[in-house]
Amino acid sequence: MIHDRNAHADIYASLAQVRSRLSGGIIHCFSGNWRLARKYLDWGFFLSIPGTVTYPQAMDLREVATKMPLAQMLLETDAPHLTPAPMQGKRNEPAFIAHTARAVARLRKIPVAEVSDATARNVLRAFPIKANRI
Amino acid sequence: MIKEQEHLETMLIDSHAHLDAPYFTNQLATVLKRAHQAGVEKIITVGVVPASTRKCIQIAKAHASVFPTAGYHPHWAAGADQARLAEAEQLARHPAVVAIGEIGLDYHHLRSPKQDQQALFRQMLDIAVAVRLPS
């Protein structure tokens, strides 16, 4: 789970060196533009979309969330940080991930269940987690 | 009936939260209950330093829907001495851990010098390769 704040070039360079030996990659809270997103998507990385996608001014993130394959998308809260717009003023918590799923569904013009199910399934592919531990 | 349907339609996984954050300490059970009610089936809780990773592992042990990662956030790169790095690697090998992270670079806050961040990032990526976990 990669954290990248204003360090796009150096992050990309470090990952390029090790990626053939890595057991997969997840860019958490993706903050790049569509051009950078495509590079990581080409590598088979997952991009994690945070609650800030609910903010109209997050134009790059909204573009990425609209265009990227659903099969490589994860959803995250980053709780207690990055509260989605409908809950503004409160600290963020995992329950609020539903707002992020709804925002992505609206952007892609697909049912919210499709976003929820796909991103949940993706987690089981991105991480060594079994489907029915619960 | 309607309620049950709603629940099924909103099956979700939160792939990145900090359940070890002090904000959650005294209300974790309530927060997890609200998550469950909102259809959140699983939560990945992300370690940011070895002490945080240890807490994440403990939380995961107590709650079957929670999965921990082992990380070392660039904010704390300046303090990443050999002992702490060794601990980070040891925690990365804990059987419950599902990923290496949060790791990376933060040139926005720059709480640690770039050089320290870069060195730590490389070391943590090497650990991810060694333990064969995604990062």
CSV table of C-alpha atoms in Angstrom, one decimal:
chain,number,residue,atom,x,y,z
A,1,MET,CA,0.0,0.0,0.0
A,2,ILE,CA,1.8,3.0,-1.4
A,3,HIS,CA,1.4,6.5,0.0
A,4,ASP,CA,2.4,9.2,-2.6
A,5,ARG,CA,2.1,12.8,-1.8
A,6,ASN,CA,3.7,15.2,-4.3
A,7,ALA,CA,6.3,12.4,-5.1
A,8,HIS,CA,4.9,10.9,-8.3
A,9,ALA,CA,8.2,10.6,-10.1
A,10,ASP,CA,10.3,9.2,-7.3
A,11,ILE,CA,7.5,6.7,-6.3
A,12,TYR,CA,7.2,5.5,-9.9
A,13,ALA,CA,11.0,5.2,-10.3
A,14,SER,CA,11.3,3.1,-7.1
A,15,LEU,CA,8.4,0.9,-8.0
A,16,ALA,CA,9.7,0.4,-11.5
A,17,GLN,CA,12.8,-1.1,-10.1
A,18,VAL,CA,11.1,-3.8,-7.9
A,19,ARG,CA,7.8,-4.3,-9.5
A,20,SER,CA,8.7,-7.6,-11.3
A,21,ARG,CA,9.6,-9.1,-7.9
A,22,LEU,CA,6.6,-7.6,-6.0
A,23,SER,CA,3.5,-9.7,-5.2
A,24,GLY,CA,1.2,-6.9,-6.5
A,25,GLY,CA,0.8,-3.3,-5.8
A,26,ILE,CA,-1.8,-1.0,-4.4
A,27,ILE,CA,-1.6,2.8,-4.7
A,28,HIS,CA,-3.6,4.0,-1.7
A,29,CYS,CA,-5.6,7.2,-2.0
A,30,PHE,CA,-4.5,7.6,-5.6
A,31,SER,CA,-3.7,11.3,-6.2
A,32,GLY,CA,-2.3,11.4,-9.7
A,33,ASN,CA,-4.0,12.2,-13.0
A,34,TRP,CA,-5.3,9.8,-15.6
A,35,ARG,CA,-1.9,9.6,-17.4
A,36,LEU,CA,-0.2,8.3,-14.3
A,37,ALA,CA,-3.1,6.0,-13.5
A,38,ARG,CA,-2.7,4.3,-16.8
A,39,LYS,CA,0.9,3.5,-16.1
A,40,TYR,CA,0.1,1.7,-12.9
A,41,LEU,CA,-3.0,0.0,-14.4
A,42,ASP,CA,-0.7,-1.3,-17.2
A,43,TRP,CA,1.4,-2.9,-14.4
A,44,GLY,CA,-1.6,-4.6,-13.1
A,45,PHE,CA,-1.6,-2.5,-9.9
A,46,PHE,CA,-4.8,-1.6,-8.0
A,47,LEU,CA,-5.8,2.0,-7.5
A,48,SER,CA,-7.6,2.8,-4.3
A,49,ILE,CA,-10.3,5.5,-4.5
A,50,PRO,CA,-10.9,7.5,-1.3
A,51,GLY,CA,-13.9,9.6,-0.1
A,52,THR,CA,-12.6,12.7,-1.7
A,53,VAL,CA,-14.1,11.5,-4.9
A,54,THR,CA,-17.3,12.9,-3.6
A,55,TYR,CA,-16.0,16.4,-3.9
A,56,PRO,CA,-16.7,18.1,-7.3
A,57,GLN,CA,-13.4,19.9,-7.2
A,58,ALA,CA,-11.4,16.6,-7.2
A,59,MET,CA,-11.4,16.6,-11.0
A,60,ASP,CA,-8.4,14.4,-11.6
A,61,LEU,CA,-9.6,11.7,-9.1
A,62,ARG,CA,-13.1,11.8,-10.6
A,63,GLU,CA,-11.7,11.3,-14.1
A,64,VAL,CA,-9.6,8.3,-12.9
A,65,ALA,CA,-12.6,6.8,-11.0
A,66,THR,CA,-14.7,7.2,-14.2
A,67,LYS,CA,-12.3,5.8,-16.7
A,68,MET,CA,-10.3,3.1,-14.9
A,69,PRO,CA,-11.3,-0.6,-15.2
A,70,LEU,CA,-13.5,-1.6,-12.3
A,71,ALA,CA,-11.5,-4.8,-12.0
A,72,GLN,CA,-8.5,-2.8,-10.7
A,73,MET,CA,-10.4,-0.5,-8.3
A,74,LEU,CA,-10.5,-0.6,-4.6
A,75,LEU,CA,-12.4,1.7,-2.2
A,76,GLU,CA,-11.1,3.1,1.0
A,77,THR,CA,-12.0,5.5,3.7
A,78,ASP,CA,-8.5,6.3,5.1
A,79,ALA,CA,-10.6,6.8,8.3
A,80,PRO,CA,-10.4,8.8,10.5
A,81,HIS,CA,-9.2,11.0,7.7
A,82,LEU,CA,-10.7,12.2,4.4
A,83,THR,CA,-14.4,12.3,5.3
A,84,PRO,CA,-16.7,12.1,2.2
A,85,ALA,CA,-18.7,15.2,1.3
A,86,PRO,CA,-22.1,14.1,2.7
A,87,MET,CA,-20.5,13.5,6.1
A,88,GLN,CA,-18.4,16.7,6.2
A,89,GLY,CA,-17.8,18.0,9.7
A,90,LYS,CA,-17.5,14.4,11.2
A,91,ARG,CA,-14.5,12.3,11.5
A,92,ASN,CA,-14.4,9.6,8.9
A,93,GLU,CA,-15.2,5.9,9.7
A,94,PRO,CA,-15.5,2.7,7.7
A,95,ALA,CA,-19.3,2.9,7.5
A,96,PHE,CA,-19.0,6.0,5.3
A,97,ILE,CA,-17.4,3.9,2.5
A,98,ALA,CA,-20.9,3.6,1.2
A,99,HIS,CA,-20.8,7.3,0.1
A,100,THR,CA,-17.7,6.6,-1.9
A,101,ALA,CA,-19.3,3.7,-3.6
A,102,ARG,CA,-22.3,5.8,-4.5
A,103,ALA,CA,-20.2,8.6,-5.9
A,104,VAL,CA,-18.2,6.2,-8.1
A,105,ALA,CA,-21.5,4.6,-9.3
A,106,ARG,CA,-22.9,8.0,-10.2
A,107,LEU,CA,-19.8,8.9,-12.1
A,108,ARG,CA,-19.8,5.7,-14.1
A,109,LYS,CA,-23.6,5.6,-14.5
A,110,ILE,CA,-23.8,2.1,-13.1
A,111,PRO,CA,-25.7,0.6,-10.1
A,112,VAL,CA,-24.0,1.1,-6.8
A,113,ALA,CA,-24.2,-2.7,-6.1
A,114,GLU,CA,-21.9,-3.3,-9.1
A,115,VAL,CA,-19.3,-1.0,-7.7
A,116,SER,CA,-19.6,-2.5,-4.2
A,117,ASP,CA,-19.4,-6.1,-5.3
A,118,ALA,CA,-16.6,-5.5,-7.8
A,119,THR,CA,-14.4,-3.6,-5.4
A,120,ALA,CA,-15.0,-6.1,-2.6
A,121,ARG,CA,-14.1,-8.9,-4.9
A,122,ASN,CA,-11.0,-7.0,-6.0
A,123,VAL,CA,-9.8,-6.8,-2.3
A,124,LEU,CA,-9.8,-10.6,-2.3
A,125,ARG,CA,-7.6,-10.7,-5.3
A,126,ALA,CA,-5.3,-7.8,-4.2
A,127,PHE,CA,-4.6,-9.3,-0.8
A,128,PRO,CA,-4.2,-12.9,0.5
A,129,ILE,CA,-7.7,-12.8,2.2
A,130,LYS,CA,-10.1,-15.7,1.9
A,131,ALA,CA,-13.7,-15.0,0.8
A,132,ASN,CA,-15.6,-16.4,3.7
A,133,ARG,CA,-13.7,-15.9,6.8
A,134,ILE,CA,-16.8,-14.4,8.3
B,1,MET,CA,-37.2,-8.0,4.3
B,2,ILE,CA,-36.5,-4.7,2.7
B,3,LYS,CA,-33.7,-4.1,5.2
B,4,GLU,CA,-32.1,-7.4,4.4
B,5,GLN,CA,-32.1,-6.7,0.7
B,6,GLU,CA,-30.5,-3.3,1.3
B,7,HIS,CA,-27.8,-5.0,3.3
B,8,LEU,CA,-27.1,-7.5,0.5
B,9,GLU,CA,-26.9,-4.7,-2.1
B,10,THR,CA,-24.3,-2.8,-0.2
B,11,MET,CA,-21.7,-5.4,0.5
B,12,LEU,CA,-18.5,-3.4,0.8
B,13,ILE,CA,-14.9,-3.7,1.8
B,14,ASP,CA,-12.9,-0.7,3.2
B,15,SER,CA,-9.4,-1.4,1.9
B,16,HIS,CA,-7.6,1.2,4.0
B,17,ALA,CA,-8.5,2.5,7.5
B,18,HIS,CA,-6.5,3.4,10.6
B,19,LEU,CA,-8.5,1.6,13.3
B,20,ASP,CA,-5.5,1.9,15.6
B,21,ALA,CA,-5.9,5.7,15.6
B,22,PRO,CA,-6.5,7.2,19.0
B,23,TYR,CA,-9.8,8.6,17.8
B,24,PHE,CA,-11.2,5.0,17.6
B,25,THR,CA,-9.7,3.6,20.8
B,26,ASN,CA,-12.7,4.1,23.0
B,27,GLN,CA,-15.4,3.4,20.5
B,28,LEU,CA,-14.0,0.7,18.3
B,29,ALA,CA,-16.9,-1.8,19.0
B,30,THR,CA,-19.5,0.9,18.1
B,31,VAL,CA,-17.6,1.9,14.9
B,32,LEU,CA,-17.3,-1.7,13.8
B,33,LYS,CA,-21.0,-2.2,14.5
B,34,ARG,CA,-22.0,0.8,12.4
B,35,ALA,CA,-19.7,-0.4,9.6
B,36,HIS,CA,-21.4,-3.8,9.7
B,37,GLN,CA,-24.8,-2.2,9.6
B,38,ALA,CA,-23.7,-0.2,6.6
B,39,GLY,CA,-22.8,-3.4,4.8
B,40,VAL,CA,-19.1,-3.2,5.3
B,41,GLU,CA,-18.0,-6.9,5.3
B,42,LYS,CA,-14.3,-6.4,5.9
B,43,ILE,CA,-11.9,-3.7,6.8
B,44,ILE,CA,-8.1,-3.6,6.2
B,45,THR,CA,-6.4,-1.7,9.0
B,46,VAL,CA,-3.1,-0.2,8.1
B,47,GLY,CA,0.0,0.0,10.2
B,48,VAL,CA,2.1,3.2,9.9
B,49,VAL,CA,5.0,2.4,12.3
B,50,PRO,CA,5.8,-0.9,14.1
B,51,ALA,CA,3.8,0.1,17.2
B,52,SER,CA,0.8,0.9,15.1
B,53,THR,CA,1.2,-2.4,13.2
B,54,ARG,CA,1.2,-4.3,16.5
B,55,LYS,CA,-2.0,-2.6,17.5
B,56,CYS,CA,-3.5,-3.4,14.1
B,57,ILE,CA,-2.7,-7.1,14.5
B,58,GLN,CA,-4.3,-7.0,18.0
B,59,ILE,CA,-7.5,-5.5,16.6
B,60,ALA,CA,-7.6,-8.1,13.9
B,61,LYS,CA,-7.2,-10.9,16.4
B,62,ALA,CA,-10.2,-9.5,18.3
B,63,HIS,CA,-12.4,-8.9,15.2
B,64,ALA,CA,-12.7,-11.5,12.4
B,65,SER,CA,-13.7,-8.9,9.9
B,66,VAL,CA,-10.5,-6.9,10.3
B,67,PHE,CA,-7.2,-7.6,8.5
B,68,PRO,CA,-3.9,-5.9,9.4
B,69,THR,CA,-1.0,-4.6,7.3
B,70,ALA,CA,2.6,-4.0,8.4
B,71,GLY,CA,3.9,-0.6,7.4
B,72,TYR,CA,6.3,2.2,7.9
B,73,HIS,CA,5.0,5.6,6.9
B,74,PRO,CA,7.5,8.1,5.4
B,75,HIS,CA,6.5,10.7,8.0
B,76,TRP,CA,8.5,8.7,10.5
B,77,ALA,CA,11.4,7.8,8.3
B,78,ALA,CA,13.9,9.9,10.3
B,79,GLY,CA,13.3,7.7,13.3
B,80,ALA,CA,13.6,4.4,11.5
B,81,ASP,CA,16.8,3.1,13.1
B,82,GLN,CA,18.0,-0.5,12.7
B,83,ALA,CA,16.1,-1.8,15.7
B,84,ARG,CA,12.8,-0.4,14.5
B,85,LEU,CA,13.4,-1.7,10.9
B,86,ALA,CA,14.1,-5.1,12.3
B,87,GLU,CA,10.8,-5.0,14.2
B,88,ALA,CA,9.0,-3.9,11.1
B,89,GLU,CA,10.4,-6.9,9.2
B,90,GLN,CA,9.5,-9.2,12.0
B,91,LEU,CA,5.9,-7.9,12.1
B,92,ALA,CA,5.7,-8.2,8.3
B,93,ARG,CA,6.2,-12.0,8.8
B,94,HIS,CA,3.3,-12.2,11.2
B,95,PRO,CA,0.8,-14.7,9.7
B,96,ALA,CA,-2.2,-12.4,10.0
B,97,VAL,CA,-0.6,-9.6,8.0
B,98,VAL,CA,-2.0,-9.2,4.4
B,99,ALA,CA,0.2,-6.5,2.9
B,100,ILE,CA,3.2,-4.2,3.4
B,101,GLY,CA,2.1,-0.6,3.9
B,102,GLU,CA,1.6,2.1,4.4
B,103,ILE,CA,4.9,2.9,2.8
B,104,GLY,CA,6.0,5.5,0.3
B,105,LEU,CA,7.1,9.1,0.0
B,106,ASP,CA,5.5,12.3,1.3
B,107,TYR,CA,7.1,15.5,-0.2
B,108,HIS,CA,4.0,17.5,0.8
B,109,HIS,CA,4.4,17.5,4.6
B,110,LEU,CA,8.1,16.6,4.5
B,111,ARG,CA,8.1,15.5,8.1
B,112,SER,CA,11.2,13.5,7.5
B,113,PRO,CA,14.1,14.4,5.1
B,114,LYS,CA,13.6,13.1,1.5
B,115,GLN,CA,16.8,11.0,1.8
B,116,ASP,CA,15.5,9.2,4.9
B,117,GLN,CA,12.1,8.6,3.2
B,118,GLN,CA,13.7,7.2,0.1
B,119,ALA,CA,15.9,4.9,2.1
B,120,LEU,CA,13.0,3.6,4.2
B,121,PHE,CA,10.8,3.2,1.1
B,122,ARG,CA,13.4,1.0,-0.6
B,123,GLN,CA,14.0,-1.1,2.6
B,124,MET,CA,10.2,-1.7,3.0
B,125,LEU,CA,9.8,-2.6,-0.6
B,126,ASP,CA,12.7,-5.2,-0.2
B,127,ILE,CA,10.8,-6.6,2.8
B,128,ALA,CA,7.6,-6.8,0.7
B,129,VAL,CA,9.6,-8.9,-1.9
B,130,ALA,CA,11.1,-11.0,0.9
B,131,VAL,CA,7.8,-11.9,2.6
B,132,ARG,CA,5.9,-12.2,-0.8
B,133,LEU,CA,3.1,-9.8,0.2
B,134,PRO,CA,1.6,-7.1,-1.9
B,135,SER,CA,2.6,-3.5,-1.1
